[in-house]
Short mmCIF file of C-alpha atoms and ligand atoms in Angstrom, two decimals:
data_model
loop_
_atom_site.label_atom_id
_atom_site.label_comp_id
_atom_site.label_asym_id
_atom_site.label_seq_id
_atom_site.Cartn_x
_atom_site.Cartn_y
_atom_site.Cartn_z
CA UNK A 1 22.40 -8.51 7.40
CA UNK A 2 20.00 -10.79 6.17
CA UNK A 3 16.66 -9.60 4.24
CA UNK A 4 14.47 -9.94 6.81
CA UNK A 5 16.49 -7.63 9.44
CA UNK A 6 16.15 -4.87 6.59
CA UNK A 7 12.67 -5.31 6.20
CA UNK A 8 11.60 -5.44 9.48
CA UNK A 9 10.47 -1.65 10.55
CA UNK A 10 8.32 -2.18 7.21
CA UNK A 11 4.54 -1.75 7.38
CA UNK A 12 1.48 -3.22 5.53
CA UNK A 13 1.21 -0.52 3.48
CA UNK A 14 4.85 0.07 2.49
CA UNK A 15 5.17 -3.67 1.96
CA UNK A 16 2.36 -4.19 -0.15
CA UNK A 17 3.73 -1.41 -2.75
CA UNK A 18 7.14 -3.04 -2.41
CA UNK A 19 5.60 -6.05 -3.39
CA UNK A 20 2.77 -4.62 -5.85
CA UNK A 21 4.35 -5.10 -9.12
CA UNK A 22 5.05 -8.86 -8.58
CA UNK A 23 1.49 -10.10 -8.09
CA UNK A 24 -0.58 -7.56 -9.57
CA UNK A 25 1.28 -5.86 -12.22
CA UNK A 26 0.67 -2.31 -13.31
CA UNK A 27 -3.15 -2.09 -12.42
CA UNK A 28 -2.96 -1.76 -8.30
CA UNK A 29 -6.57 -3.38 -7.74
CA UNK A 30 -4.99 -6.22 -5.35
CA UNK A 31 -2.98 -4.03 -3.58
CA UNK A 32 -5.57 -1.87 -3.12
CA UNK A 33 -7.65 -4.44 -1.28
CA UNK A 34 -5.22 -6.06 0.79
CA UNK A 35 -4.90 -2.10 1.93
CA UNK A 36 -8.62 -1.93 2.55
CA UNK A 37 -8.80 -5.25 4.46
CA UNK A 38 -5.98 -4.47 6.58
CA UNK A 39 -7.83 -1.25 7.72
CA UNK A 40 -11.38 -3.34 8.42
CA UNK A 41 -8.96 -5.42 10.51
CA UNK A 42 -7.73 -2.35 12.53
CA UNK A 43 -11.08 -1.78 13.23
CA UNK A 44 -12.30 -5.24 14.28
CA UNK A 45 -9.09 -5.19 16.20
CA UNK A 46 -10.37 -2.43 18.54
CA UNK A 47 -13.61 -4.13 19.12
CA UNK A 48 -12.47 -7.07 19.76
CA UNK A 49 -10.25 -5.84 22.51
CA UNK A 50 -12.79 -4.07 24.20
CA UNK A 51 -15.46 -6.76 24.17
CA UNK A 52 -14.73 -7.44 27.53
CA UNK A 53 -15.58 -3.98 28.96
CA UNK A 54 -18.08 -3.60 26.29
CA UNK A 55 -20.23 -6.35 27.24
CA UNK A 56 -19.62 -5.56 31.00
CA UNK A 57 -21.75 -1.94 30.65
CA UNK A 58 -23.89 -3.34 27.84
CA UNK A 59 -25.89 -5.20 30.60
CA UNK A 60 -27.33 -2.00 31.53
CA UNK A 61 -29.30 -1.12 28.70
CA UNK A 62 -29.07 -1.63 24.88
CA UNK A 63 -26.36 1.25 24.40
CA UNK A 64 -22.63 1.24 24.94
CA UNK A 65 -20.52 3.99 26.81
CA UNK A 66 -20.76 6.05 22.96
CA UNK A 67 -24.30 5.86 22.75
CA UNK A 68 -24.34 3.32 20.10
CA UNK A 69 -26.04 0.18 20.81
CA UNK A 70 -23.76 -3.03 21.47
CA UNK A 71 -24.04 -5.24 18.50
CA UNK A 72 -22.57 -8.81 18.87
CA UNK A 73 -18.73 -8.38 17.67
CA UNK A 74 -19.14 -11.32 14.57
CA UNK A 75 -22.27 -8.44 13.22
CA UNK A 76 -19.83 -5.72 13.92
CA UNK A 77 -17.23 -7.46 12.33
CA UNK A 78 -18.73 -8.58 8.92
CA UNK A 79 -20.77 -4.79 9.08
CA UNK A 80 -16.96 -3.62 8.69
CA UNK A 81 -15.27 -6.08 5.98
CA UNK A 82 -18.26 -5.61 4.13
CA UNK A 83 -18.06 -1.68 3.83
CA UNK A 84 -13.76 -1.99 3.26
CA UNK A 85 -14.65 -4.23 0.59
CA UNK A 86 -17.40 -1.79 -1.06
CA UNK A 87 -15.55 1.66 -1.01
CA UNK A 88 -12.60 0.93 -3.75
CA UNK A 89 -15.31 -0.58 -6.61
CA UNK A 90 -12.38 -3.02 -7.35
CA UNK A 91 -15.69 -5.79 -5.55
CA UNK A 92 -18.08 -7.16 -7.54
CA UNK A 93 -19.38 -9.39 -5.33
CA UNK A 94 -18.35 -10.82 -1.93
CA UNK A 95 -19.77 -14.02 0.24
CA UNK A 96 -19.89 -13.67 4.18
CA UNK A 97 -20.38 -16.21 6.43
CA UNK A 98 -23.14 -14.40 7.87
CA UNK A 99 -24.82 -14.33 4.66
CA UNK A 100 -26.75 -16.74 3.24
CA UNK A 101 -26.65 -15.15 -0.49
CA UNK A 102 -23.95 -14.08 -1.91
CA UNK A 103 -23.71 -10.21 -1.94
CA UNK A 104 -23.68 -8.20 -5.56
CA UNK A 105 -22.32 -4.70 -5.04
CA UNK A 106 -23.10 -1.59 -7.17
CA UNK A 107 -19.58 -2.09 -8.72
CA UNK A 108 -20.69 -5.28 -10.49
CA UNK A 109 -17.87 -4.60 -12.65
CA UNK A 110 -15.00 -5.09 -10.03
CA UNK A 111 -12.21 -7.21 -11.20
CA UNK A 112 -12.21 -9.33 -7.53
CA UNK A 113 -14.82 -11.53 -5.88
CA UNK A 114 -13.97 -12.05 -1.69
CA UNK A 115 -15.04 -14.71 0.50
CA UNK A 116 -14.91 -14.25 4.30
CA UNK A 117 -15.60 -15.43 7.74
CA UNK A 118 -15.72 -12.27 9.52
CA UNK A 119 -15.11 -13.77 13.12
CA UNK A 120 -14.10 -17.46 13.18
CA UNK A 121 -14.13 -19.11 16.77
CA UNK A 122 -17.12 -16.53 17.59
CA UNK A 123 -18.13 -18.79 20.40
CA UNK A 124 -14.46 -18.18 22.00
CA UNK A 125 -15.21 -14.08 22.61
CA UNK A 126 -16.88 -14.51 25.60
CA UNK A 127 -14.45 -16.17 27.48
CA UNK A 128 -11.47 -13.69 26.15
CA UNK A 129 -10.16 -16.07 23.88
CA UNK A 130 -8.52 -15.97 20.35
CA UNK A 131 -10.92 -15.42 17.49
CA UNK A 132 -10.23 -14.41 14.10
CA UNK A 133 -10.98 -13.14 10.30
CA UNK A 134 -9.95 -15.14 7.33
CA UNK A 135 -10.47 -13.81 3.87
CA UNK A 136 -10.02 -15.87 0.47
CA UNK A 137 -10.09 -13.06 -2.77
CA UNK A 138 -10.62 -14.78 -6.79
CA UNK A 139 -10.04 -12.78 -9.39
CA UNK A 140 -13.94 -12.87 -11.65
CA UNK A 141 -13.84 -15.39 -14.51
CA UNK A 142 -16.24 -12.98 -17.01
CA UNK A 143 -15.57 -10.30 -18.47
CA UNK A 144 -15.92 -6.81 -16.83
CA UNK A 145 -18.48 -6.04 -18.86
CA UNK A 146 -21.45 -8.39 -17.64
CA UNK A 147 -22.25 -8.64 -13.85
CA UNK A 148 -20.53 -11.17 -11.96
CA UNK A 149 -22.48 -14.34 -11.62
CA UNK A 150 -21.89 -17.22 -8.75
CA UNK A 151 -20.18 -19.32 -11.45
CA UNK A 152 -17.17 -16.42 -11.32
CA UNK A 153 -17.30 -17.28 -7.20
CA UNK A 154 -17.38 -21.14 -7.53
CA UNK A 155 -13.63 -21.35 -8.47
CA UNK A 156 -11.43 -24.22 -6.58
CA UNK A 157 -9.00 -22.84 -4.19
CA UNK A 158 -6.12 -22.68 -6.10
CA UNK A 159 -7.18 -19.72 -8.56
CA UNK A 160 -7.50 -18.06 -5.47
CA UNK A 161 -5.15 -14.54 -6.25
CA UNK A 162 -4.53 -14.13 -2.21
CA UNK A 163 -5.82 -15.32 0.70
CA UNK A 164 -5.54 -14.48 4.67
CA UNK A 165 -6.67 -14.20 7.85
CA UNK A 166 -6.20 -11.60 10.58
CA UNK A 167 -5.92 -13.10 14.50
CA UNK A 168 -6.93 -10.58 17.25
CA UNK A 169 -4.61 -13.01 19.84
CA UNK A 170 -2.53 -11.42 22.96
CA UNK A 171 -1.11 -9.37 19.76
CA UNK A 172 -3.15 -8.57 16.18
CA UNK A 173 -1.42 -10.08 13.81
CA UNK A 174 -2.26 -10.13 9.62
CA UNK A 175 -0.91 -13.22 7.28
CA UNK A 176 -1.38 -13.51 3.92
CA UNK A 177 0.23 -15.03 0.28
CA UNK A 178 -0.49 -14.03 -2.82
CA UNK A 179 1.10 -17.09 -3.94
CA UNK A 180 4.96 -16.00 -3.29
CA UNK A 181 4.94 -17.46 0.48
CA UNK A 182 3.89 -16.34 3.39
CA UNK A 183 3.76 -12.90 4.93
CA UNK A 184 2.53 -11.76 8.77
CA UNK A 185 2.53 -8.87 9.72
CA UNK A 186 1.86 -7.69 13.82
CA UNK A 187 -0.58 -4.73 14.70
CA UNK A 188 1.44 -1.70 16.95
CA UNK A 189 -1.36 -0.51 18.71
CA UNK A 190 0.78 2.61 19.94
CA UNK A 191 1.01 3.33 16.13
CA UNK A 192 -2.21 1.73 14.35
CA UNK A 193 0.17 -0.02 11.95
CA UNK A 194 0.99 -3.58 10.95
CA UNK A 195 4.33 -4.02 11.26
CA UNK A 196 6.69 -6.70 9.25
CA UNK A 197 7.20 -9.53 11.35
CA UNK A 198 8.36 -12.05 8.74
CA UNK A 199 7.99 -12.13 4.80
CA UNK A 200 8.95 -15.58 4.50
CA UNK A 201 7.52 -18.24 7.23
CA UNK A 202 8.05 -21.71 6.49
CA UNK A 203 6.12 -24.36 8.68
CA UNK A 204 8.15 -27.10 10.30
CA UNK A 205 8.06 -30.32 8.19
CA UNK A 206 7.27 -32.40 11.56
CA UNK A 207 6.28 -31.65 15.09
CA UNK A 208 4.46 -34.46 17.68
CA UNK A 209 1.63 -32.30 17.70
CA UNK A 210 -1.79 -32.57 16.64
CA UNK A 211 -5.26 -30.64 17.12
CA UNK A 212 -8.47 -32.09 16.71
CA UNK A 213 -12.21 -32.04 18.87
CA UNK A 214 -11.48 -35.90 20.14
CA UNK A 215 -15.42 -35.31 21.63
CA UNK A 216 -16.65 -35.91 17.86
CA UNK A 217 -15.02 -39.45 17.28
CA UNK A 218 -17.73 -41.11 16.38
CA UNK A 219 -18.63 -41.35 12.61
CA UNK A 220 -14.88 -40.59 11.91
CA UNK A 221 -13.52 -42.70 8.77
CA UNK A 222 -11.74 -45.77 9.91
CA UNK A 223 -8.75 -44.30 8.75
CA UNK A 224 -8.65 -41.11 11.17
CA UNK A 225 -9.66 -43.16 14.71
CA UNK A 226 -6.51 -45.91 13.65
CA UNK A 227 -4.29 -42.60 12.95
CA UNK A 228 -5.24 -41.02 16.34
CA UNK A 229 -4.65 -44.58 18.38
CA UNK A 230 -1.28 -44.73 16.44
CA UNK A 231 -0.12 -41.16 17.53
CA UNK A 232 -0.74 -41.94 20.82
CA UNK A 233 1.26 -44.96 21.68
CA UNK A 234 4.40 -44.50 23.03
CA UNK A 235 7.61 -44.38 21.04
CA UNK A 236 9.97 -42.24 21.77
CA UNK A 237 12.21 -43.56 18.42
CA UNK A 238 8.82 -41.66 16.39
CA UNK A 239 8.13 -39.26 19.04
CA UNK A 240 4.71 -40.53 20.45
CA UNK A 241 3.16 -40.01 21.49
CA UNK A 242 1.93 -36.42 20.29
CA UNK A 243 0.96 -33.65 22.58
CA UNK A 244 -2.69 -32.50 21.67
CA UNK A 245 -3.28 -28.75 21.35
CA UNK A 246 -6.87 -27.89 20.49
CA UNK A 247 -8.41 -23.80 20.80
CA UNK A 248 -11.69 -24.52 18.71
CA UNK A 249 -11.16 -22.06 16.54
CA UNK A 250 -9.61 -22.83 13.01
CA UNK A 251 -7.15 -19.24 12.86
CA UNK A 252 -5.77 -19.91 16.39
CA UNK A 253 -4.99 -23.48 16.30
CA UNK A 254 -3.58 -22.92 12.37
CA UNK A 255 -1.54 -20.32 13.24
CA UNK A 256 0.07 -21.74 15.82
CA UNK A 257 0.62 -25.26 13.53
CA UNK A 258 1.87 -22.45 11.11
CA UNK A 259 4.43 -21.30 14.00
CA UNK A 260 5.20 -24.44 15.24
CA UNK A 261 4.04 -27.47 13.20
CA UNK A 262 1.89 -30.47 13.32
CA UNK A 263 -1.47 -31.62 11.89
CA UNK A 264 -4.84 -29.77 12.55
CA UNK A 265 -8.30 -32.04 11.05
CA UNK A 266 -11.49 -32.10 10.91
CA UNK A 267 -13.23 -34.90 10.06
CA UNK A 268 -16.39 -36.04 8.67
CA UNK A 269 -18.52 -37.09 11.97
CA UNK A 270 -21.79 -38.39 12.70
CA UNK A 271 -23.58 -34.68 13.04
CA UNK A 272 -21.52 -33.56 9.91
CA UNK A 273 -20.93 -36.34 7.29
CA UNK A 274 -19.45 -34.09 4.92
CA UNK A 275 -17.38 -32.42 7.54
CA UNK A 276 -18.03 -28.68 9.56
CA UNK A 277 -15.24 -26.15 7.86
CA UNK A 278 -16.77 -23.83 5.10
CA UNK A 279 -14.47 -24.61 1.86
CA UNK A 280 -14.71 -21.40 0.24
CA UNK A 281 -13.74 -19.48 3.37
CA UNK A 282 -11.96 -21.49 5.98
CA UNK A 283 -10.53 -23.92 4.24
CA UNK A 284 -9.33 -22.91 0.99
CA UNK A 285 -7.77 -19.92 2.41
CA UNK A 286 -6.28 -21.48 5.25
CA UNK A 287 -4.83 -24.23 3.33
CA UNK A 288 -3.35 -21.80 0.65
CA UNK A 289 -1.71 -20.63 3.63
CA UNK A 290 -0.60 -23.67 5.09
CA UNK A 291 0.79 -24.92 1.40
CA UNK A 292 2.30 -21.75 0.67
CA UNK A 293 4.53 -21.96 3.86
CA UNK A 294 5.31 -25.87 2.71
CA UNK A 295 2.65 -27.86 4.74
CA UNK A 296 -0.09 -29.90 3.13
CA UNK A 297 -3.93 -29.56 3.07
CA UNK A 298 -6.16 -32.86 1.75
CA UNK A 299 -9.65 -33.42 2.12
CA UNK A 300 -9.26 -37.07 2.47
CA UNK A 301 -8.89 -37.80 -1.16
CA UNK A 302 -7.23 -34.98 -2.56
CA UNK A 303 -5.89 -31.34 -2.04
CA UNK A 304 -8.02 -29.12 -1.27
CA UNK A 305 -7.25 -26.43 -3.06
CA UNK A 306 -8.49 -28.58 -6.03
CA UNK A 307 -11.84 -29.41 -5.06
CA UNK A 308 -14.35 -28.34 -7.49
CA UNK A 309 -17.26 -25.85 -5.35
CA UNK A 310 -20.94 -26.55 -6.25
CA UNK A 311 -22.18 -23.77 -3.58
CA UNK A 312 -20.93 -21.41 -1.72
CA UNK A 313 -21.19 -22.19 1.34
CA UNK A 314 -20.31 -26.35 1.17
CA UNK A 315 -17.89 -27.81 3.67
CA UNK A 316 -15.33 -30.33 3.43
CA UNK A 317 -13.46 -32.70 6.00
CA UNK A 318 -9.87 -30.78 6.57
CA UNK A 319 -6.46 -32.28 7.15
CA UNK A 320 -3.45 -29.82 6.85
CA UNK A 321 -0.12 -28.96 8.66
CA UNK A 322 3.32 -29.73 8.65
CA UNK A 323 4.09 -32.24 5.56
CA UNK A 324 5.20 -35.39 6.87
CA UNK A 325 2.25 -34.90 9.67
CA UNK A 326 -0.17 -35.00 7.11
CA UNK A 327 1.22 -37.64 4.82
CA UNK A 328 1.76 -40.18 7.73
CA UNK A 329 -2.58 -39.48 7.86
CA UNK A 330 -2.64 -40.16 4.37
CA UNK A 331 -1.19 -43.58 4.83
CA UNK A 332 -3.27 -44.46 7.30
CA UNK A 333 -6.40 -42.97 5.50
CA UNK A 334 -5.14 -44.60 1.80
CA UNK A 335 -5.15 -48.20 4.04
CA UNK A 336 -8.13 -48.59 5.09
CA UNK A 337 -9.63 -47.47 2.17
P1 AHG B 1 -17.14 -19.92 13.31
O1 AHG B 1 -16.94 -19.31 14.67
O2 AHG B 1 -16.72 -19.00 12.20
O3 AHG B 1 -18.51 -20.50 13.11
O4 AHG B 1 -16.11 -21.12 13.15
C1 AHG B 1 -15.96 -22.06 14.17
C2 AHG B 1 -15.24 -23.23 13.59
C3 AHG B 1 -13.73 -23.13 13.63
O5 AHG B 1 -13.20 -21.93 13.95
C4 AHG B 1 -13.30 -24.17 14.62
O6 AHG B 1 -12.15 -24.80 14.18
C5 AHG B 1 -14.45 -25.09 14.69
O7 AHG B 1 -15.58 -24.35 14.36
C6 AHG B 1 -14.63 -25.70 16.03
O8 AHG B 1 -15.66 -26.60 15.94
P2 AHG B 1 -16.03 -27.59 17.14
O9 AHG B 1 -16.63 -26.74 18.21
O10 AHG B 1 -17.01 -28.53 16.51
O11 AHG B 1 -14.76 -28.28 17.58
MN1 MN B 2 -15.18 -19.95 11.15
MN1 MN B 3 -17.45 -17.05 11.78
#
């Protein structure tokens, strides 16, 4: 029987204890947090699968069937990672999308700083498709002593101590690494538990896939538009050309290159010359991800994971999936250079 068949009736919580000694030691704190994201998730989970009906009786008035009024799901969403990441104390400070500061909590002494995107692909929710939550946790640079500043936030992405995202698809399902591979994890909603679904994914070094909005061409680098002509010419000895495969939002098309390989990017283009994805909380955590499972994720010029932040919420261009996906880009970005 192999490992995974034993593990596979294991849940969040048992699994993170299992695993709780080999990334945090003796002290709990990271466990602790993956625990209280995991719930926030649950929660979001519900919302999101409701949003439908929700919406539907929300048109006749300003309150939902509970009384409550209907608040658009990406509020309702960072409302609740927000208070998951306040109740432990183990959060000194966290950075939401929604948020243009970054957010000091009365435990300014908490060990862990957490970066998140409550809802990505918000604009998908109306039309019942995928949408997610990624979340990117540092461990503070300071001592525990002073309050945390935005120099212990502006870390690059590898000092990152784990990093996730939670997909509310035709199933819920949570991934995340804390730097020993990749772990996902599917929601039973009969139970309200994530279940084990594989401790160990690996991405496939090469599929003929790619995903990318082909609308934005212009004010790509040279070096993307010849890379995108050469993927679609036709040889079957290199399988070209590629199917395309694009959701518009960043968890649903990277968990499915994840799942089934090939390259997602996001270029530089002429309404975003420095590129659309937020570092600190799509990409970085995403392309821990992706490299923890064996892919690649490069900015252009380098990984990403190295880039050095100046502000929280920068973006960068993104290029990252299956491994020889991305380095046959890299080729083509390193020659026209
Ligand atoms: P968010 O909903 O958090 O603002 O993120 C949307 C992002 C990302 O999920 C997706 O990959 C990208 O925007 C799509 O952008 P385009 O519509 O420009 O293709
Ligand atoms: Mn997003
Ligand atoms: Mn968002």
């Amino acid at each position: 029987m192999t490992q995974k068949n034993v593990n596979h009736m294991l849940t969040l919580e048992e699994f993170i204890i299992r695993s709780q000694n080999r990334f945090d030691g003796a002290t709990g704190e990271l466990s602790q947090l993956l625990r209280d994201i995991g719930l926030a998730a649950k929660i979001v989970s519900r919302e999101v699968n409701k949003a439908g009906i929700t919406n539907l009786l929300g048109q006749y008035g300003s309150q939902n069937v509970h009384g409550e009024s209907v608040k658009k799901l990406d509020v309702f969403a960072d409302d609740q990672i927000k208070s998951a990441l306040a109740r432990s104390g183990i959060v000194s400070m966290m950075i939401s999308e929604e948020s243009n500061e970054l957010i000091r909590l009365e435990s300014s002494s908490g060990n862990y700083i957490v970066f998140f995107d409550p809802l990505d692909g918000s604009s998908n929710i109306d039309v019942n498709v995928s949408v997610g939550t990624i979340f990117s946790i540092y461990r503070r640079k300071s001592s525990r002593d002073v309050p945390a500043e935005e120099s212990d936030a502006l870390q690059p992405g590898d000092k990152q101590s784990a990093a996730g995202y939670v997909l509310y698809g035709s199933s819920t399902m949570l991934v995340y690494t804390t730097g020993m591979g990749v772990s996902s994890f599917t929601l039973d909603p009969s139970i309200g538990e994530f279940m084990l679904s594989d401790d160990d994914i690996r991405i496939p070094d090469f599929t003929p896939q790619y995903s990318i909005n082909e609308g934005y061409s212009s004010g790509w680098p040279g070096g993307v538009r010849d890379y995108i002509a050469y993927i679609k010419q036709v040889d079957p000895e290199t399988e070209r050309p590629y199917s395309l495969r694009y959701i518009g939002s960043m968890v649903s098309d990277l968990h499915r290159i994840l799942l089934l390989g090939g390259i997602f990017l996001y270029p530089p283009n002429v309404s975003n010359p420095h590129g659309k994805l937020r570092l600190m909380y799509e990409c970085n955590p995403m392309g821990y991800i992706i490299e923890q499972a064996g892919g690649l994720a490069f900015d252009g010029s380098g990984r990403i994971l190295e880039i050095n932040p100046q502000s929280i919420h920068q973006t960068a261009p993104v290029y990252m999936g299956s491994r020889s996906n991305v380095e046959k880009l890299m080729e083509f970005l390193s020659r026209s250079k």
